[in-house]
Amino acid sequence: MMKCLCCVFVLLFIIVIVEGKKLKIYKISLETKPKDRWNEIIKEYKEEIINVIEKTSELVLPILYPSTFIFKNYTINNRIHFKLIELFILPKLPHQYREEITGISKILQRPIGEVLVYNIFYDLISSKEIDQMLPFKSSSVIIQDKENNLIYQISKFDYLFNESIKNITFIVNFYQNNNLLYTSYHYGGYIGVLSGVKYNKFSITLNTREKGHLKDNLKYILYRQFNSVSLTIRTALEYENNFEDAILVLSETPYSVPVSFSITGNKEIEGCVVTSDRYKTLDVKYLNDTFLLSQKEDDSYLIDGIVNEINNQLNTTGKVVIDKILGGSYNNTR
């Protein structure tokens, strides 16, 4: 069963709620060699991460390689499968991310291809055929508070392996030259960013879109330039410095799967949702003078459904926190 995790971005701040527990915060310096950046975290959660990676592999590999269903003992097959993934896909990643995945693989003593699958499963398998099998789903809303000149971004993540994921979830502060560059939410072994904020600049959240076909994802990854969705978010947080540039990067980058992003800036009306197909950007929807903006592509009445779902799935502790931030106004969106 999928459970809920909620992130709230309030211009400069990130609040992440996981069943009422305060998440641990880690520091990663981008001056550290990429292979070594995640060492402390991986060693701390090693067994738990291996457990989630194995579950992810059991889910994803039969989709990528249907032959794994045929044999009950397919350990040797898996090694071959992971090696093929490493050979064909790993070189397509930017150098620092290749090195990070290699370093994590070494500590976990798992195949590089398996750790890679764990990090790019959304890019591989997100499609309308298997929308119920994604290891996670995410959605978000952007709320404008005109009275206080604030913008709130509320993001909800539903995890298939919630009981395992919640124990390896944390916040990372990324530093460059001893200065805080950006903050993002992660779970162990996953180097991409699903939600992140560059302080006093902008925030980004991934919204999943279960569109398109699996075979088209794989063709795109193998025969075209491959840009992982979550790694593109991380790259935008690392290199871009304002709301407009973040939109430009996310809207002009081609992806192997349909996706959308919620982006907020540090000014009153700086909120937008970028919706992309496999080959092009379909829509950039701005907050402007509206009160609330969501990633839903259908009729506007569905916006209420997202907020109501967030309300229903937030635990009691989470509601107390959100009420303090939003003053209870998020319960009435229309």
Coordinates of C-alpha atoms in Angstrom, one line a residue:
M1 CA 0.0 0.0 0.0
M2 CA 1.3 3.5 -0.8
K3 CA 1.6 5.9 2.0
C4 CA 2.1 9.7 2.1
L5 CA 5.0 11.9 2.7
C6 CA 4.5 15.7 2.5
C7 CA 6.9 18.5 1.7
V8 CA 6.1 22.2 2.2
F9 CA 8.3 24.9 0.7
V10 CA 7.7 28.4 2.0
L11 CA 10.1 30.6 0.0
L12 CA 13.2 30.0 2.1
F13 CA 12.2 27.0 4.2
I14 CA 11.6 23.3 3.6
I15 CA 9.5 21.2 6.0
V16 CA 9.3 17.5 5.4
I17 CA 6.8 15.4 7.3
V18 CA 7.1 11.6 7.5
E19 CA 4.6 10.2 9.9
G20 CA 5.3 12.9 12.3
K21 CA 9.0 12.2 12.6
K22 CA 11.7 14.8 12.3
L23 CA 14.1 13.8 9.6
K24 CA 17.9 13.7 10.0
I25 CA 19.9 16.3 8.2
Y26 CA 23.2 15.6 6.5
K27 CA 25.8 17.8 4.9
I28 CA 27.4 17.0 1.6
S29 CA 30.2 19.1 0.2
L30 CA 30.4 19.3 -3.6
E31 CA 34.2 19.7 -3.2
T32 CA 34.3 16.1 -2.0
K33 CA 35.1 13.6 -4.8
P34 CA 31.9 12.3 -6.2
K35 CA 32.7 8.7 -5.4
D36 CA 32.9 9.6 -1.7
R37 CA 30.1 12.1 -1.3
W38 CA 27.5 9.7 0.0
N39 CA 29.8 7.4 2.0
E40 CA 28.6 8.4 5.5
I41 CA 24.9 8.1 4.6
I42 CA 25.3 4.8 2.7
K43 CA 27.2 3.2 5.5
E44 CA 24.7 4.3 8.1
Y45 CA 21.7 2.9 6.2
K46 CA 23.5 0.1 4.3
E47 CA 21.2 -2.9 5.2
E48 CA 18.0 -0.9 4.8
I49 CA 19.1 0.5 1.4
I50 CA 20.0 -3.0 0.1
N51 CA 16.5 -4.1 1.1
V52 CA 14.8 -1.4 -0.9
I53 CA 17.2 -1.8 -3.8
E54 CA 16.3 -5.5 -3.9
K55 CA 12.6 -4.8 -3.8
T56 CA 13.0 -2.3 -6.6
S57 CA 15.0 -4.7 -8.8
E58 CA 12.4 -7.4 -8.2
L59 CA 9.8 -5.0 -9.5
V60 CA 11.6 -3.4 -12.4
L61 CA 13.7 -6.2 -13.9
P62 CA 10.8 -8.4 -15.0
I63 CA 9.4 -5.4 -16.8
L64 CA 12.6 -4.7 -18.6
Y65 CA 13.5 -8.3 -19.1
P66 CA 10.4 -10.5 -19.3
S67 CA 12.7 -13.6 -19.4
T68 CA 13.3 -13.2 -15.7
F69 CA 9.8 -14.5 -15.2
I70 CA 10.6 -17.8 -16.9
F71 CA 13.4 -19.0 -14.6
K72 CA 13.0 -19.4 -10.8
N73 CA 16.7 -19.2 -10.2
Y74 CA 17.8 -16.2 -12.3
T75 CA 20.7 -14.8 -10.3
I76 CA 23.1 -15.3 -13.2
N77 CA 20.6 -13.7 -15.6
N78 CA 20.3 -10.7 -13.2
R79 CA 24.1 -10.2 -13.3
I80 CA 24.0 -10.1 -17.1
H81 CA 21.0 -7.7 -17.1
F82 CA 22.6 -5.3 -14.7
K83 CA 25.8 -5.4 -16.6
L84 CA 24.0 -4.5 -19.8
I85 CA 22.2 -1.6 -18.1
E86 CA 25.6 -0.4 -16.9
L87 CA 27.2 -0.6 -20.3
F88 CA 24.4 1.0 -22.3
I89 CA 23.0 3.6 -19.9
L90 CA 25.7 4.7 -17.3
P91 CA 27.9 6.4 -19.9
K92 CA 24.9 8.7 -20.7
L93 CA 24.9 10.2 -17.3
P94 CA 27.0 13.3 -16.4
H95 CA 30.4 12.3 -15.0
Q96 CA 29.8 13.3 -11.3
Y97 CA 26.6 11.3 -11.2
R98 CA 28.3 8.2 -12.7
E99 CA 31.0 8.5 -10.1
E100 CA 28.4 8.9 -7.3
I101 CA 26.5 5.8 -8.4
T102 CA 29.8 3.8 -8.7
G103 CA 30.8 4.9 -5.2
I104 CA 27.5 3.8 -3.7
S105 CA 27.7 0.5 -5.5
K106 CA 31.1 -0.2 -4.0
I107 CA 30.0 0.4 -0.4
L108 CA 26.8 -1.6 -0.9
Q109 CA 28.6 -4.4 -2.8
R110 CA 25.9 -4.4 -5.3
P111 CA 26.2 -4.3 -9.2
I112 CA 26.6 -0.8 -10.6
G113 CA 23.7 -1.5 -13.0
E114 CA 21.4 -2.4 -10.1
V115 CA 22.2 0.9 -8.2
L116 CA 21.6 2.7 -11.6
V117 CA 18.2 1.0 -12.0
Y118 CA 17.3 2.1 -8.5
N119 CA 18.1 5.7 -9.4
I120 CA 16.4 5.9 -12.8
F121 CA 13.4 3.6 -12.5
Y122 CA 11.0 6.4 -13.1
D123 CA 12.8 7.2 -16.4
L124 CA 12.7 3.6 -17.3
I125 CA 9.2 2.4 -16.5
S126 CA 6.8 5.3 -16.0
S127 CA 4.0 4.7 -18.4
K128 CA 0.2 4.3 -18.6
E129 CA 0.5 0.5 -18.8
I130 CA 2.1 0.0 -15.4
D131 CA 1.1 3.2 -13.5
Q132 CA 0.2 1.1 -10.4
M133 CA 3.6 -0.4 -10.2
L134 CA 5.7 2.7 -9.9
P135 CA 7.8 2.7 -6.7
F136 CA 6.6 6.2 -6.0
K137 CA 4.0 8.7 -7.2
S138 CA 4.1 12.4 -6.5
S139 CA 1.8 15.5 -6.9
S140 CA 1.9 19.0 -5.7
V141 CA 0.0 22.3 -5.4
I142 CA 1.2 25.9 -5.3
I143 CA -0.8 28.3 -3.1
Q144 CA -0.5 32.0 -3.1
D145 CA -0.9 34.0 0.1
K146 CA -1.4 37.6 -1.2
E147 CA -2.0 39.1 2.2
N148 CA 1.5 38.0 3.4
N149 CA 3.2 38.0 0.0
L150 CA 4.1 34.4 0.4
I151 CA 4.0 31.3 -1.9
Y152 CA 3.5 27.8 -0.5
Q153 CA 4.4 24.7 -2.4
I154 CA 2.9 21.5 -1.0
S155 CA 4.1 18.2 -2.4
K156 CA 2.8 14.7 -1.7
F157 CA 4.8 11.5 -2.3
D158 CA 3.2 8.1 -2.2
Y159 CA 5.6 5.1 -1.8
L160 CA 5.0 1.5 -2.8
F161 CA 7.6 0.4 -0.2
N162 CA 6.6 2.9 2.4
E163 CA 7.6 0.9 5.5
S164 CA 11.1 0.5 4.1
I165 CA 11.5 3.9 2.6
K166 CA 10.4 5.8 5.7
N167 CA 13.4 4.4 7.7
I168 CA 15.9 5.7 5.1
T169 CA 14.5 9.2 4.4
F170 CA 16.5 12.3 5.2
I171 CA 17.4 15.8 4.2
V172 CA 20.7 16.8 2.5
N173 CA 22.2 20.3 2.6
F174 CA 24.6 20.6 -0.3
Y175 CA 27.5 23.0 0.2
Q176 CA 29.9 24.6 -2.2
N177 CA 32.9 26.6 -0.9
N178 CA 31.5 26.2 2.6
N179 CA 28.3 28.0 1.6
L180 CA 24.9 26.3 1.6
L181 CA 23.9 25.9 -2.1
Y182 CA 20.6 24.0 -1.9
T183 CA 18.6 21.6 0.2
S184 CA 16.8 18.5 -1.0
Y185 CA 14.8 15.5 0.3
H186 CA 16.2 12.0 -0.4
Y187 CA 16.0 8.4 0.6
G188 CA 19.1 6.2 0.9
G189 CA 21.0 5.4 -2.2
Y190 CA 18.9 7.7 -4.4
I191 CA 21.1 10.6 -5.6
G192 CA 18.5 12.4 -7.7
V193 CA 16.2 15.1 -6.3
L194 CA 12.4 14.7 -6.1
S195 CA 11.9 18.0 -4.1
G196 CA 14.5 20.7 -3.4
V197 CA 14.9 24.3 -2.6
K198 CA 17.7 26.8 -3.4
Y199 CA 17.4 29.2 -0.6
N200 CA 15.9 32.6 -1.5
K201 CA 16.0 31.6 -5.1
F202 CA 13.5 28.9 -6.1
S203 CA 12.1 25.4 -5.3
I204 CA 11.3 22.5 -7.6
T205 CA 9.1 19.4 -7.1
L206 CA 8.7 16.5 -9.5
N207 CA 5.1 15.5 -10.4
T208 CA 4.7 12.1 -11.9
R209 CA 2.7 11.6 -15.1
E210 CA 1.8 8.1 -16.0
K211 CA 1.5 8.7 -19.7
G212 CA 3.0 7.1 -22.8
H213 CA 4.3 3.6 -23.4
L214 CA 7.1 1.6 -21.8
K215 CA 8.7 0.6 -25.1
D216 CA 9.1 4.3 -26.1
N217 CA 10.9 5.0 -22.8
L218 CA 13.4 2.3 -23.5
K219 CA 13.9 3.3 -27.2
Y220 CA 14.5 6.9 -26.2
I221 CA 17.1 6.0 -23.5
L222 CA 19.0 3.7 -25.7
Y223 CA 19.0 5.7 -28.9
R224 CA 18.9 9.4 -27.8
Q225 CA 20.5 11.6 -25.3
F226 CA 19.3 10.5 -21.8
N227 CA 18.4 13.1 -19.2
S228 CA 17.2 11.6 -16.0
V229 CA 14.3 13.6 -14.6
S230 CA 15.5 13.7 -10.9
L231 CA 19.1 14.4 -11.9
T232 CA 18.0 17.3 -14.1
I233 CA 16.2 18.8 -11.0
R234 CA 19.4 18.4 -9.0
T235 CA 21.4 20.0 -11.8
A236 CA 19.0 23.0 -12.0
L237 CA 19.3 23.4 -8.2
E238 CA 23.1 23.3 -8.4
Y239 CA 23.7 25.6 -11.4
E240 CA 20.8 27.9 -11.8
N241 CA 20.3 31.0 -9.7
N242 CA 16.7 32.3 -10.3
F243 CA 13.2 31.2 -11.0
E244 CA 13.2 32.1 -14.7
D245 CA 16.4 30.1 -15.4
A246 CA 15.1 27.1 -13.6
I247 CA 12.0 27.1 -15.7
L248 CA 14.1 27.4 -18.9
V249 CA 16.3 24.4 -18.0
L250 CA 13.4 22.2 -17.0
S251 CA 11.2 23.1 -20.0
E252 CA 13.9 22.8 -22.7
T253 CA 15.5 19.5 -21.5
P254 CA 14.1 16.4 -23.4
Y255 CA 13.2 13.5 -21.2
S256 CA 12.6 9.8 -21.8
V257 CA 9.2 10.0 -20.1
P258 CA 6.3 12.5 -19.7
V259 CA 6.7 14.5 -16.6
S260 CA 5.7 17.8 -15.0
F261 CA 7.4 20.1 -12.5
S262 CA 6.1 22.6 -9.9
I263 CA 8.4 25.5 -9.5
T264 CA 8.2 28.5 -7.1
G265 CA 10.4 31.6 -6.8
N266 CA 10.9 34.1 -4.1
K267 CA 8.4 36.7 -5.3
E268 CA 4.6 36.9 -4.9
I269 CA 3.5 35.6 -8.3
E270 CA 6.5 33.3 -9.1
G271 CA 4.9 30.0 -9.3
C272 CA 4.4 27.7 -12.4
V273 CA 3.9 24.2 -13.5
V274 CA 5.9 22.9 -16.5
T275 CA 4.4 19.9 -18.3
S276 CA 6.6 18.0 -20.7
D277 CA 6.1 15.2 -23.1
R278 CA 8.9 12.9 -24.3
Y279 CA 10.0 15.3 -27.0
K280 CA 8.8 18.7 -26.1
T281 CA 7.2 21.0 -23.5
L282 CA 3.4 20.9 -23.7
D283 CA 2.6 23.7 -21.4
V284 CA 4.0 26.2 -18.9
K285 CA 1.2 27.3 -16.6
Y286 CA 1.9 30.4 -14.4
L287 CA 0.3 31.3 -11.1
N288 CA -0.3 35.0 -12.0
D289 CA -3.3 36.2 -10.1
T290 CA -4.8 32.8 -9.3
F291 CA -4.9 31.6 -5.7
L292 CA -3.9 28.0 -6.4
L293 CA -2.1 26.1 -9.1
S294 CA -1.7 22.3 -9.6
Q295 CA -0.1 20.0 -12.1
K296 CA -3.4 18.4 -13.0
E297 CA -3.9 18.5 -16.7
D298 CA -7.7 17.9 -16.6
D299 CA -10.6 20.1 -15.5
S300 CA -9.8 22.6 -12.7
Y301 CA -12.2 20.9 -10.3
L302 CA -9.6 18.2 -9.9
I303 CA -7.4 20.6 -8.1
D304 CA -9.5 20.3 -5.0
G305 CA -8.9 16.5 -5.1
I306 CA -5.2 16.9 -4.8
V307 CA -5.4 19.2 -1.8
N308 CA -8.1 17.0 -0.1
E309 CA -5.9 14.0 -0.6
I310 CA -3.0 15.7 1.0
N311 CA -5.2 16.7 3.9
N312 CA -6.6 13.2 4.3
Q313 CA -3.2 11.5 4.2
L314 CA -1.3 13.9 6.4
N315 CA -0.9 12.6 9.9
T316 CA -2.0 14.5 13.0
T317 CA 1.4 15.9 13.6
G318 CA 1.7 17.0 10.0
K319 CA -1.6 18.8 10.1
V320 CA -0.6 20.8 13.2
V321 CA 2.6 21.9 11.4
I322 CA 0.7 22.8 8.2
D323 CA -2.0 24.6 10.1
K324 CA 0.6 26.8 11.8
I325 CA 2.1 27.7 8.4
L326 CA -1.1 28.1 6.4
G327 CA -3.4 29.2 9.1
G328 CA -5.8 26.5 8.1
S329 CA -6.6 28.2 4.8
Y330 CA -5.4 25.3 2.7
N331 CA -8.6 23.4 3.6
N332 CA -10.7 25.7 1.5
T333 CA -9.1 26.2 -1.9
R334 CA -11.9 27.6 -4.0

